[in-house]
Coordinates of C-alpha atoms in Angstrom, one line a residue:
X106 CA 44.0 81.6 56.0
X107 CA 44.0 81.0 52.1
X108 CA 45.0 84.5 51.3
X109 CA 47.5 83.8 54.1
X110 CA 48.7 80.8 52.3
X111 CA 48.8 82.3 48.6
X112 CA 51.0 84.9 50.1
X113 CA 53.5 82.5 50.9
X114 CA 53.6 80.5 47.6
X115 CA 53.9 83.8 46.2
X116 CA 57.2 84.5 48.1
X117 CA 58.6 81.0 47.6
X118 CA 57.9 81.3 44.0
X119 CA 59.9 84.5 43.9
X120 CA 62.3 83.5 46.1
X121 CA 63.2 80.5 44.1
X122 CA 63.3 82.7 41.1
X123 CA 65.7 85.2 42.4
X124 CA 67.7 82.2 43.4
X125 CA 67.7 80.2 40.5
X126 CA 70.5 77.7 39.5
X127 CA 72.6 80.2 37.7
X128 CA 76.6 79.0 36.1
X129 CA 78.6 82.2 36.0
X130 CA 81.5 82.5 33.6
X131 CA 83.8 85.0 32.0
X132 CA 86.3 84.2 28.7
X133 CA 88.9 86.6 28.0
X134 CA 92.4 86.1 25.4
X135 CA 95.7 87.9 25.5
X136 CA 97.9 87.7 22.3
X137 CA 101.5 85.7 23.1
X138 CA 102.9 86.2 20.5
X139 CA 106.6 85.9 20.5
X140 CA 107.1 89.2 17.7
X141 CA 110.9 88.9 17.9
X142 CA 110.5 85.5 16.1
X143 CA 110.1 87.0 12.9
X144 CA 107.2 87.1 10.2
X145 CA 104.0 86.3 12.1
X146 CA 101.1 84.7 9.9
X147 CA 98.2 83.9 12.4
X148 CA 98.6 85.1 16.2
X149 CA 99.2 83.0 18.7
X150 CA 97.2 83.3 22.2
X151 CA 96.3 82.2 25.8
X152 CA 92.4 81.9 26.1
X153 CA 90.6 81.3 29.4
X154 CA 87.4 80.7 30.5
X155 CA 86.5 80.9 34.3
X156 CA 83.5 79.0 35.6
X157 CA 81.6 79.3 38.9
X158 CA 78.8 78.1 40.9
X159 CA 77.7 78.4 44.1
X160 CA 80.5 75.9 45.5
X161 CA 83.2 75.7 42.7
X162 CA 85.5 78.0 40.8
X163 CA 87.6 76.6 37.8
X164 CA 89.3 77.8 34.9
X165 CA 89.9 76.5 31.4
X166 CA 93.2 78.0 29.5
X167 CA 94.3 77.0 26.4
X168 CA 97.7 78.2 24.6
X169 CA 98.3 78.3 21.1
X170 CA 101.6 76.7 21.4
X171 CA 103.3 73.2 21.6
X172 CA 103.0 72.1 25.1
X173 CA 102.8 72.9 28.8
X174 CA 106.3 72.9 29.7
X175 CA 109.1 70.0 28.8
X176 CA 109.1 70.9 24.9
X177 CA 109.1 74.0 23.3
X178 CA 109.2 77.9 24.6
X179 CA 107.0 77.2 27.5
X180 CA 109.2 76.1 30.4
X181 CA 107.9 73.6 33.4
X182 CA 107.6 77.3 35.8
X183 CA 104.5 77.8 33.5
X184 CA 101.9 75.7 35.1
X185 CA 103.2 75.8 38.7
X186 CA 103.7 80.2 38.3
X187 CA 99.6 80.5 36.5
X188 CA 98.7 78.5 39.1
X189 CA 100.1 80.0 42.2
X190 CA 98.3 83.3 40.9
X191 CA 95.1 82.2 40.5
X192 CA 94.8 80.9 44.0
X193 CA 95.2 84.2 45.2
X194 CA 92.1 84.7 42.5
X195 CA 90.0 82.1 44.7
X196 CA 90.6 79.4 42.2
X197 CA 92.3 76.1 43.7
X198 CA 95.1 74.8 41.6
X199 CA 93.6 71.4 41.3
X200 CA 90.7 73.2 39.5
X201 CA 92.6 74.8 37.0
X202 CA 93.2 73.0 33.6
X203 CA 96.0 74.4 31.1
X204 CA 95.7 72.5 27.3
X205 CA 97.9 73.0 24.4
X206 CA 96.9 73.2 21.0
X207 CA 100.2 71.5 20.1
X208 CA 100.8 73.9 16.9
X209 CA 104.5 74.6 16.6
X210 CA 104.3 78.4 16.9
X211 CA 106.7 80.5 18.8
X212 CA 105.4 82.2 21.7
X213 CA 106.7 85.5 24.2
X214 CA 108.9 84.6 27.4
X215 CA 106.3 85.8 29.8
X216 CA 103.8 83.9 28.3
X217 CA 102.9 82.8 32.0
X218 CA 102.1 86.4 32.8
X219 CA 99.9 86.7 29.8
X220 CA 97.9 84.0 30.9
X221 CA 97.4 85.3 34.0
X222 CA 96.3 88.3 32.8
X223 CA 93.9 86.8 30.4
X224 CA 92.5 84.8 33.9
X225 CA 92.1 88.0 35.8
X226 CA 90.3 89.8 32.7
X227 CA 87.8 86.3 32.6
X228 CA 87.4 86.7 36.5
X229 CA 86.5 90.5 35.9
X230 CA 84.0 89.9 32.9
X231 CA 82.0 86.7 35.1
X232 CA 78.3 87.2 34.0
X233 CA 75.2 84.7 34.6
X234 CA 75.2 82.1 31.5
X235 CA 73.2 79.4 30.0
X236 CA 75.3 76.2 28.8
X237 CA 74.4 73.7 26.7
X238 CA 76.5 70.7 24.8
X239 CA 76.6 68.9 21.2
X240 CA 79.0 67.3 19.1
X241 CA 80.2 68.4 15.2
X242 CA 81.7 65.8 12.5
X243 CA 84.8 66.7 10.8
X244 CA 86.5 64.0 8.6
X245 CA 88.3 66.2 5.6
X246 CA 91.0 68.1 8.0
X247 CA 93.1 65.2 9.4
X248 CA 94.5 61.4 8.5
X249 CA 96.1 58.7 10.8
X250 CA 99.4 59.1 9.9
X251 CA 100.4 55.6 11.0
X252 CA 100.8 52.7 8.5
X253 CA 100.6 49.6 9.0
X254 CA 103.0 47.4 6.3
X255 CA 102.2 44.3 4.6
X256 CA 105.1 43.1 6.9
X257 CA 103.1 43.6 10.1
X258 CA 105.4 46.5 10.7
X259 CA 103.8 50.0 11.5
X260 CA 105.6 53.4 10.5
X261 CA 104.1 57.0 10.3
X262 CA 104.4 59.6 7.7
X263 CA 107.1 62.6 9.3
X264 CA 109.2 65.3 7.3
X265 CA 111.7 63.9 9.3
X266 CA 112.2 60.5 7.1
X267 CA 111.2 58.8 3.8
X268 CA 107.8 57.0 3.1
X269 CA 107.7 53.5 2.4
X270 CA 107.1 52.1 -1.0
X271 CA 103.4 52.3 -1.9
X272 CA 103.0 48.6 -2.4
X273 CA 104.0 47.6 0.7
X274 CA 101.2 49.5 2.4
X275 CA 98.4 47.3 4.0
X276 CA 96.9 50.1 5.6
X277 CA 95.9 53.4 8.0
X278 CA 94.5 53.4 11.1
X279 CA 91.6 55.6 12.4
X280 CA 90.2 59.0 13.0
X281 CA 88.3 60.7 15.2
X282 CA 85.8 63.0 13.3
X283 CA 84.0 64.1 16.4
X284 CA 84.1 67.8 17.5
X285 CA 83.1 68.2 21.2
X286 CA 81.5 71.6 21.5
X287 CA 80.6 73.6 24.7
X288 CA 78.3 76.6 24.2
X289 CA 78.0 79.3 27.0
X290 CA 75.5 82.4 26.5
X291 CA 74.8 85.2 28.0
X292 CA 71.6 85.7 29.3
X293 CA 70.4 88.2 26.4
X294 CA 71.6 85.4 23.9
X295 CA 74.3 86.5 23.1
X296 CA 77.4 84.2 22.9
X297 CA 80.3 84.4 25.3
X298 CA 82.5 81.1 24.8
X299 CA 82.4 78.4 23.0
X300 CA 85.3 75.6 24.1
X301 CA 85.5 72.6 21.2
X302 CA 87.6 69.5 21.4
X303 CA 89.4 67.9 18.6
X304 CA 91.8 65.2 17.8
X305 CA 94.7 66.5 15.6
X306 CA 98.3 67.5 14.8
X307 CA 98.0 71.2 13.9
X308 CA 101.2 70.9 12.1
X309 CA 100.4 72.4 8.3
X310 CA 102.7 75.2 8.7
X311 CA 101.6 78.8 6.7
X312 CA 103.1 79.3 3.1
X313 CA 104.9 82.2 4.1
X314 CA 107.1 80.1 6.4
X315 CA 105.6 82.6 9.5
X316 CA 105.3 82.6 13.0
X317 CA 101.3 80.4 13.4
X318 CA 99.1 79.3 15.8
X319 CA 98.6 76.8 12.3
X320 CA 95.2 75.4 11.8
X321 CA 93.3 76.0 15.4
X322 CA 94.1 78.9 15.4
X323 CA 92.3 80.1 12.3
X324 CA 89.8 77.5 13.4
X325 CA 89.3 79.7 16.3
X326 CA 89.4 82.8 14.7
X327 CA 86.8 81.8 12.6
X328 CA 84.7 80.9 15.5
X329 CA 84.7 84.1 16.7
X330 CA 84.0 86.4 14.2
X331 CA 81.3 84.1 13.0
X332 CA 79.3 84.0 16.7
X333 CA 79.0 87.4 18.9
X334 CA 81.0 90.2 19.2
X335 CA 83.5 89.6 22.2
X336 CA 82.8 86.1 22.2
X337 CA 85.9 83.4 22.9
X338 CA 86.5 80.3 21.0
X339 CA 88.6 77.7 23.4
X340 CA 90.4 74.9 21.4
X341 CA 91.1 72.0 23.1
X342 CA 93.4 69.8 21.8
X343 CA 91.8 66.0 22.0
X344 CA 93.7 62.5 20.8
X345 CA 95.8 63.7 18.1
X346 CA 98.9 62.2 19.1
X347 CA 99.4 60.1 15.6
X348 CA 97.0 62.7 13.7
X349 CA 98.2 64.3 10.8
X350 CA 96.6 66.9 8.5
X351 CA 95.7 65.7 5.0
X352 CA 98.1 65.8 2.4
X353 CA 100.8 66.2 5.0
X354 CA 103.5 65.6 2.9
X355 CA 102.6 67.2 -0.4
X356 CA 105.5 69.0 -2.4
X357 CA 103.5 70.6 -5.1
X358 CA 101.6 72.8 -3.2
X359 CA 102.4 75.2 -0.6
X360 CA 101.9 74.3 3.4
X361 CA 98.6 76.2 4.1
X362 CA 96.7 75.8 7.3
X363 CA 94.3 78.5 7.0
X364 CA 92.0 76.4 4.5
X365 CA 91.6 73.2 7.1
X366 CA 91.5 75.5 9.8
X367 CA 88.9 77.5 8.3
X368 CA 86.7 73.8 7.3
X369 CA 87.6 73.0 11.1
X370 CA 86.0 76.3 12.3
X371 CA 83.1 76.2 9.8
X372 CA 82.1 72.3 11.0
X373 CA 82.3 73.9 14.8
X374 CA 79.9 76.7 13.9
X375 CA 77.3 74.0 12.6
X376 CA 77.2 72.4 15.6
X377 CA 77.0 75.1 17.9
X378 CA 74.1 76.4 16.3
X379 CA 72.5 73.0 16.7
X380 CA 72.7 73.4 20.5
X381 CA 70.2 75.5 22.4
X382 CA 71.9 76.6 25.9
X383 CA 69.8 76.3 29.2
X384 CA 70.1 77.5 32.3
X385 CA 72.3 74.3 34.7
X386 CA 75.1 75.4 37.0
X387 CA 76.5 71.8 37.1
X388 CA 80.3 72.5 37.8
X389 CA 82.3 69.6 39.0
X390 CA 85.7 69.5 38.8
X391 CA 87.6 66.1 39.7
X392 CA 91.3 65.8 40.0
X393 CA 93.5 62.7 40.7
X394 CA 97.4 61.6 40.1
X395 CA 98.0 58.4 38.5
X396 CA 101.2 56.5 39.3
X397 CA 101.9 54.9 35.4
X398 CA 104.7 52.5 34.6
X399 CA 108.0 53.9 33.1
X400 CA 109.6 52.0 30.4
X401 CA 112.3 49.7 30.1
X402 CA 113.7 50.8 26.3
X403 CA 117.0 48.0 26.7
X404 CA 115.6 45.4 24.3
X405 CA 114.0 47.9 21.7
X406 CA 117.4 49.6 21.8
X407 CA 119.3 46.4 21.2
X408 CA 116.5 45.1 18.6
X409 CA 116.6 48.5 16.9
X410 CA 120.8 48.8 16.8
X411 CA 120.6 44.9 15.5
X412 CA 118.0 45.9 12.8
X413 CA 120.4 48.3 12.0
X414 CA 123.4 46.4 11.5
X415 CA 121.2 43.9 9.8
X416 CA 120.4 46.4 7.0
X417 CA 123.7 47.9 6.6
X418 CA 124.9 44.6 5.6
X419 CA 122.7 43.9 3.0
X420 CA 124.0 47.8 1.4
X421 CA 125.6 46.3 -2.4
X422 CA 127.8 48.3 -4.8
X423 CA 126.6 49.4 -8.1
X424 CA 128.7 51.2 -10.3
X425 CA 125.8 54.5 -10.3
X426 CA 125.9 57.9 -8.9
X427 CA 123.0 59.9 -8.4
X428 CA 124.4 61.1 -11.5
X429 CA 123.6 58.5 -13.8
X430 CA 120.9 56.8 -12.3
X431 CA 118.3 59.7 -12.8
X432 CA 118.4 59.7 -16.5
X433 CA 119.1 55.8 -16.8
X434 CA 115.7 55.2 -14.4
X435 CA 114.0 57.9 -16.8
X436 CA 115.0 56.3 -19.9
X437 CA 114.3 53.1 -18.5
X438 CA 111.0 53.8 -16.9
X439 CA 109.7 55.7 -20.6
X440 CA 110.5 53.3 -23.0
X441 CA 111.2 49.9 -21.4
X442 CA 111.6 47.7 -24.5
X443 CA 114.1 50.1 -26.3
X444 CA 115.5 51.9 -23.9
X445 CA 119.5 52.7 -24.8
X446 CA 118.3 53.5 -28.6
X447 CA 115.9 54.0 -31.4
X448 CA 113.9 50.5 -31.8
X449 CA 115.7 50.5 -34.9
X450 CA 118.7 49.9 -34.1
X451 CA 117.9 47.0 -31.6
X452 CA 116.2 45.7 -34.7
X453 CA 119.2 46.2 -36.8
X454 CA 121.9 44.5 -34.5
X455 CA 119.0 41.8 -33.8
X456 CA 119.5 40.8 -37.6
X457 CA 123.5 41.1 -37.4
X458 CA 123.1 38.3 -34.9
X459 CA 124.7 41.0 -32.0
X460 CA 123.4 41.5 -28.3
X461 CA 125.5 44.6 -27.5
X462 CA 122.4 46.6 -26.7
X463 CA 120.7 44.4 -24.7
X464 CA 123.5 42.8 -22.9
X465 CA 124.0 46.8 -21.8
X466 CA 120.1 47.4 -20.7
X467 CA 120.8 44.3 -18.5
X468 CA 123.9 45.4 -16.8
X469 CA 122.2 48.9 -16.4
X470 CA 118.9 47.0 -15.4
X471 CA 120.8 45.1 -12.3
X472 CA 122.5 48.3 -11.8
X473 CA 119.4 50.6 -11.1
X474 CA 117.5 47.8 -9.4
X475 CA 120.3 47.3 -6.5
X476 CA 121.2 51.6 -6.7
X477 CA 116.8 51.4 -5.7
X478 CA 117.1 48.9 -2.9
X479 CA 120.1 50.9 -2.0
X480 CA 117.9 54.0 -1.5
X481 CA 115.1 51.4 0.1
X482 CA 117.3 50.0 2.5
X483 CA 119.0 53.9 3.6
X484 CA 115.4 55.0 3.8
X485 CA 115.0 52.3 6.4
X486 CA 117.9 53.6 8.4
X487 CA 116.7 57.1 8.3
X488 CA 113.8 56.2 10.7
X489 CA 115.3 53.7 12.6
X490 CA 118.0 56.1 13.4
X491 CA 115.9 58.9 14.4
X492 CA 113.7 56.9 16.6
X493 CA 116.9 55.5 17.8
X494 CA 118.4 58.8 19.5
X495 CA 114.5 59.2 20.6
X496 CA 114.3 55.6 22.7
X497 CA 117.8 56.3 23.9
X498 CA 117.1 59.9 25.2
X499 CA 114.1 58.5 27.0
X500 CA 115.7 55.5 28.5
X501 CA 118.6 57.6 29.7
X502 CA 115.9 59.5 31.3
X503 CA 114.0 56.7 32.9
X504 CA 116.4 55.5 34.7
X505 CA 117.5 59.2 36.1
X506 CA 114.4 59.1 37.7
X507 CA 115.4 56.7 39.9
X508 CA 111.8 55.3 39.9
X509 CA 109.9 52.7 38.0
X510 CA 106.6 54.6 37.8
X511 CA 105.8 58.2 36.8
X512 CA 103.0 60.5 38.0
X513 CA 100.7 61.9 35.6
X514 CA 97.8 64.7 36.5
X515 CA 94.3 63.4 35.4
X516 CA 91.0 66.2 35.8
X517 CA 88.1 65.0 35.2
X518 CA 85.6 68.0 34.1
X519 CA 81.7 68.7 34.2
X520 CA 80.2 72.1 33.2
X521 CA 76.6 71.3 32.6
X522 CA 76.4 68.2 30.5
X523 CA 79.6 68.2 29.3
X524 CA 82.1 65.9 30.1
X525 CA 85.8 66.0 30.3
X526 CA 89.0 64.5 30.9
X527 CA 92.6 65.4 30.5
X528 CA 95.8 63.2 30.6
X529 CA 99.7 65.3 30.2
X530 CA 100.6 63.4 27.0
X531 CA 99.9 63.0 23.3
X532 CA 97.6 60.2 23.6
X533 CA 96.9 58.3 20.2
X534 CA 93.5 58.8 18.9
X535 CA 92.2 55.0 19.4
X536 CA 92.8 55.3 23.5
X537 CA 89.7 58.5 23.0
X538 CA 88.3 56.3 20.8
X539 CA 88.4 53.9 23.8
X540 CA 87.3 55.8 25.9
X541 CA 84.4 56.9 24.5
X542 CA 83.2 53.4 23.8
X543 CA 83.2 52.3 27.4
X544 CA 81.6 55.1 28.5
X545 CA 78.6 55.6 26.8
X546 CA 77.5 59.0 27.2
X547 CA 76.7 61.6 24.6
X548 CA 79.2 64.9 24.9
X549 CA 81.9 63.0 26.9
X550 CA 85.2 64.1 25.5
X551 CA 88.9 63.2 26.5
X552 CA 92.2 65.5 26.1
X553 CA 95.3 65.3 26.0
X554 CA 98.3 67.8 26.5
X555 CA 97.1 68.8 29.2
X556 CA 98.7 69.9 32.7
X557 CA 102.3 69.6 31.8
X558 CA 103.6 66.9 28.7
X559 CA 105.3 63.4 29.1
X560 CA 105.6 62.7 25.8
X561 CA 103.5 60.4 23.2
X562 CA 101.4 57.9 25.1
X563 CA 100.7 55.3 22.4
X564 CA 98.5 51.7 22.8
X565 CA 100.0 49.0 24.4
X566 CA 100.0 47.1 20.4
X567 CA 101.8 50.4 19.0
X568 CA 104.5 50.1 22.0
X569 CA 105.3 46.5 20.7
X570 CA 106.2 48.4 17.4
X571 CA 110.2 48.7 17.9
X572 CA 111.6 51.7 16.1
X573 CA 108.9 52.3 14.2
X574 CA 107.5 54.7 14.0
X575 CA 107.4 58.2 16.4
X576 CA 105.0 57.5 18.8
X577 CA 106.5 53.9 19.8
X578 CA 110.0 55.5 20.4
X579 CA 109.3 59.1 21.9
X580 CA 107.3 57.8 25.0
X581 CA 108.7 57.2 28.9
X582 CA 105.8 55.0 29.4
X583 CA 105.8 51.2 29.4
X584 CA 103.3 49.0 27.4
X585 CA 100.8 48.4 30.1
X586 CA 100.0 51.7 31.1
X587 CA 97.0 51.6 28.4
X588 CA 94.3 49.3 30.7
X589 CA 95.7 50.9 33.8
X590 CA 94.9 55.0 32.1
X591 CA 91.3 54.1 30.7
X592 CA 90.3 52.0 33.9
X593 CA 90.5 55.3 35.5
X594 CA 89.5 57.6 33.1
X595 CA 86.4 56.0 32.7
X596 CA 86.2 55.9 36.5
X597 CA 86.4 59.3 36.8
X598 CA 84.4 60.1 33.9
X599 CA 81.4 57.7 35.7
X600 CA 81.7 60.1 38.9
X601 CA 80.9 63.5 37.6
X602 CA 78.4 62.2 35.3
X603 CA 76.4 59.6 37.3

């Protein structure tokens, strides 16, 4: 009877072995590249990574490109097209997630065909893996580009309009220096993805004005030549919607993204080799639509157009050109006593009992000071009538919708013991921030540009900003859709990780 016994713990205990939890998953990336657009420094591609346990299949593709459909070369057939395919492949639509890295690269017309392909190579290459999750710090690659004014105004720093006067800055909001980093190995150790989540704008540009996938992409590159041979790095793009690299607007140096992508890549690697993968086939994959209020843009058109009527008027003549104020503000600003002449002179006439030369510094003084507030006030204009055209656009576009709510694609994701989730728009860093807070649980992560684009999704106390800056103005969505977003976020976030 006890040999009897021991033979059947014996099988069990093999049995369970053979049958042990076991994640599969397969990474693959096909170059998109759009060649035709000229000079190309830094490739741009479509990654994936396909997961799957004993009851789920997913997939996790990310595009080096600007967004997933609406903006940019990738049209709104993108998602619907990669998706239809890969249900054929066994993988339910709802369990696919698409991100964008948001860099401003120029990418081939079948990209949607490249991604498949990369899908069907990930599906081909599925092998048994160990996962495990950690977090990086980063803090030297990106800066909130919003400011907030002494006025209680907010603006943020663009090529697309002037920076305000340094002494009416009060301040710069926040960062978020957290990397999320998912690890996936082989069995025999060696690596075979690694998907890592950051907030930022990978905007830098290269120096050769060519064709980039910008900053994650040599982030990524850096990953993988730095981990095992074949292995995949997945960027996906977190809160970075008013995230700016450093030194953004620097015109003494040339635009460069390799450097911060390369620091990026480097601050990934550390924490990857903190984490120690084990073997969990936790795969959940949790997908819901949202119904978000649509804006109403009327008043901050009419606050916006009033502001800028307001301004024009206070515009006063001065007899300069740009001509003659440059040297006068030169002379002016170098030697502020004696600034028409030698100090001689002044002295000279000062003794003849005349005031020619400092009744002409005055005149020119009053002269430069209203030709400066002229520049001030046209400055001002500059960003009020770009985000002008950008809250008409959208409020032409709100109310061709013919409804007072738009739906938005939320997935919440579990792959081991990382967490997750994705919203469509360029959500500002302080809703992940949010987020994060509420939720309270180590290697939780949040996403945006994800499953299509609907614009900037600032907070509820940026949207009160009118004409601001960017993120107030190019955004469909009202001011409460904040609370209503993270309520569920963090409900679905609670679900797969409970």
């Amino acid at each position: 009877m006890k040999y009897a016994i021991g033979l059947l713990a014996v099988f069990v205990c093999s049995w369970n072995n053979a049958h042990a939890a076991t994640l599969l998953a397969g990474a693959a990336k096909v170059d998109i590249t759009d060649v035709d657009a000229g000079p190309v420094d830094g490739p741009m591609y479509a990654r994936a990574l396909v997961l799957k346990n004993d009851t789920t299949m997913a997939a996790i593709i990310t595009v080096d490109a600007v967004a997933i459909g609406e903006i940019g070369p990738i049209g709104n057939d993108y998602l619907p097209n990669v998706r239809a395919a890969l249900k054929k492949l066994g993988i339910p639509p709802t369990q696919v997630i698409a991100n964008a890295s948001h860099c401003h690269g120029l990418v081939c017309a079948d990209a949607d065909q490249r991604t498949i392909q990369a899908v069907k190579q990930a599906i081909e290459n599925l092998v048994p893996v160990r996962v495990g999750a950690g977090s990086g710090h980063e803090d030297g690659v990106s800066i909130n580009r919003r400011l907030k004014l002494k006025n209680g105004r907010e603006i943020d720093v663009r090529h697309a309009y002037s920076m305000p006067a340094d002494k009416d800055v009060a301040k710069v909001g926040p960062i978020d220096p957290e990397i999320g980093v998912l690890r996936l190995d082989r069995m025999d150790g060696r690596t075979l993805a690694v998907v890592y989540n950051f907030a930022c704008h990978p905007i830098q540009g290269a120096a050769s004005k060519g064709n980039t996938a910008d900053m994650t992409g040599f982030s990524s590159k850096v990953i993988e030549e730095n981990t095992s041979d074949g292995a995949v790095a997945l960027f996906v793009q977190g809160c970075g919607g008013d995230i700016n690299p450093v030194f953004y607007k620097d015109v003494d140096h040339p635009r460069d993204a390799e450097p911060l992508g390369n620091q990026l890549g480097l601050s990934t690697l550390k924490a990857y080799r903190k984490i120690q993968p084990t073997e969990d086939d936790r795969l959940q994959v949790i997908n819901e639509t949202l119904a978000l209020p649509r804006a109403d843009n009327a008043e901050k058109i009419a606050a916006t157009e009033s502001e800028i009527d307001r301004l024009l008027k206070t515009l006063r003549g001065t007899s300069l050109s740009f001509k003659t104020f440059m040297p006068l503000a030169v002379k002016y600003k170098l030697a502020p006593e004696f600034p028409s002449y030698y100090s001689h002179r002044y002295l000279h006439d000062e003794k003849l009992g005349r005031k020619d030369l400092p009744n002409l510094d005055a005149e020119n003084r009053q002269n430069i000071e209203r030709y400066i507030a002229n520049i001030h006030t046209m400055e001002q204009l500059t960003r009020l009538q770009t985000n002008l055209r950008l809250l008409k656009k959208h409020q032409a576009e709100n109310v061709a919708a013919g409804s007072r709510t738009v739906d938005v694609e939320l997935v919440a994701m579990r792959i081991g013991d990382f967490a997750l989730l994705t919203f469509p728009g360029e959500l500002t860093v302080q809703i992940g921030l949010n987020i994060k807070e509420k939720i309270q649980r180590k290697n939780t992560f949040v996403a945006g540009y994800t499953n299509g684009y609907i614009y900037y999704a600032p907070t509820t106390e940026q949207l009160l900003n009118v004409g601001g800056a960017q993120e107030d103005s190019d955004c469909i969505l009202a001011p409460d859709w904040q609370p209503i977003f993270e309520t569920k976020a963090v409900e679905m976030l609670k679900k797969i990780t409970n």
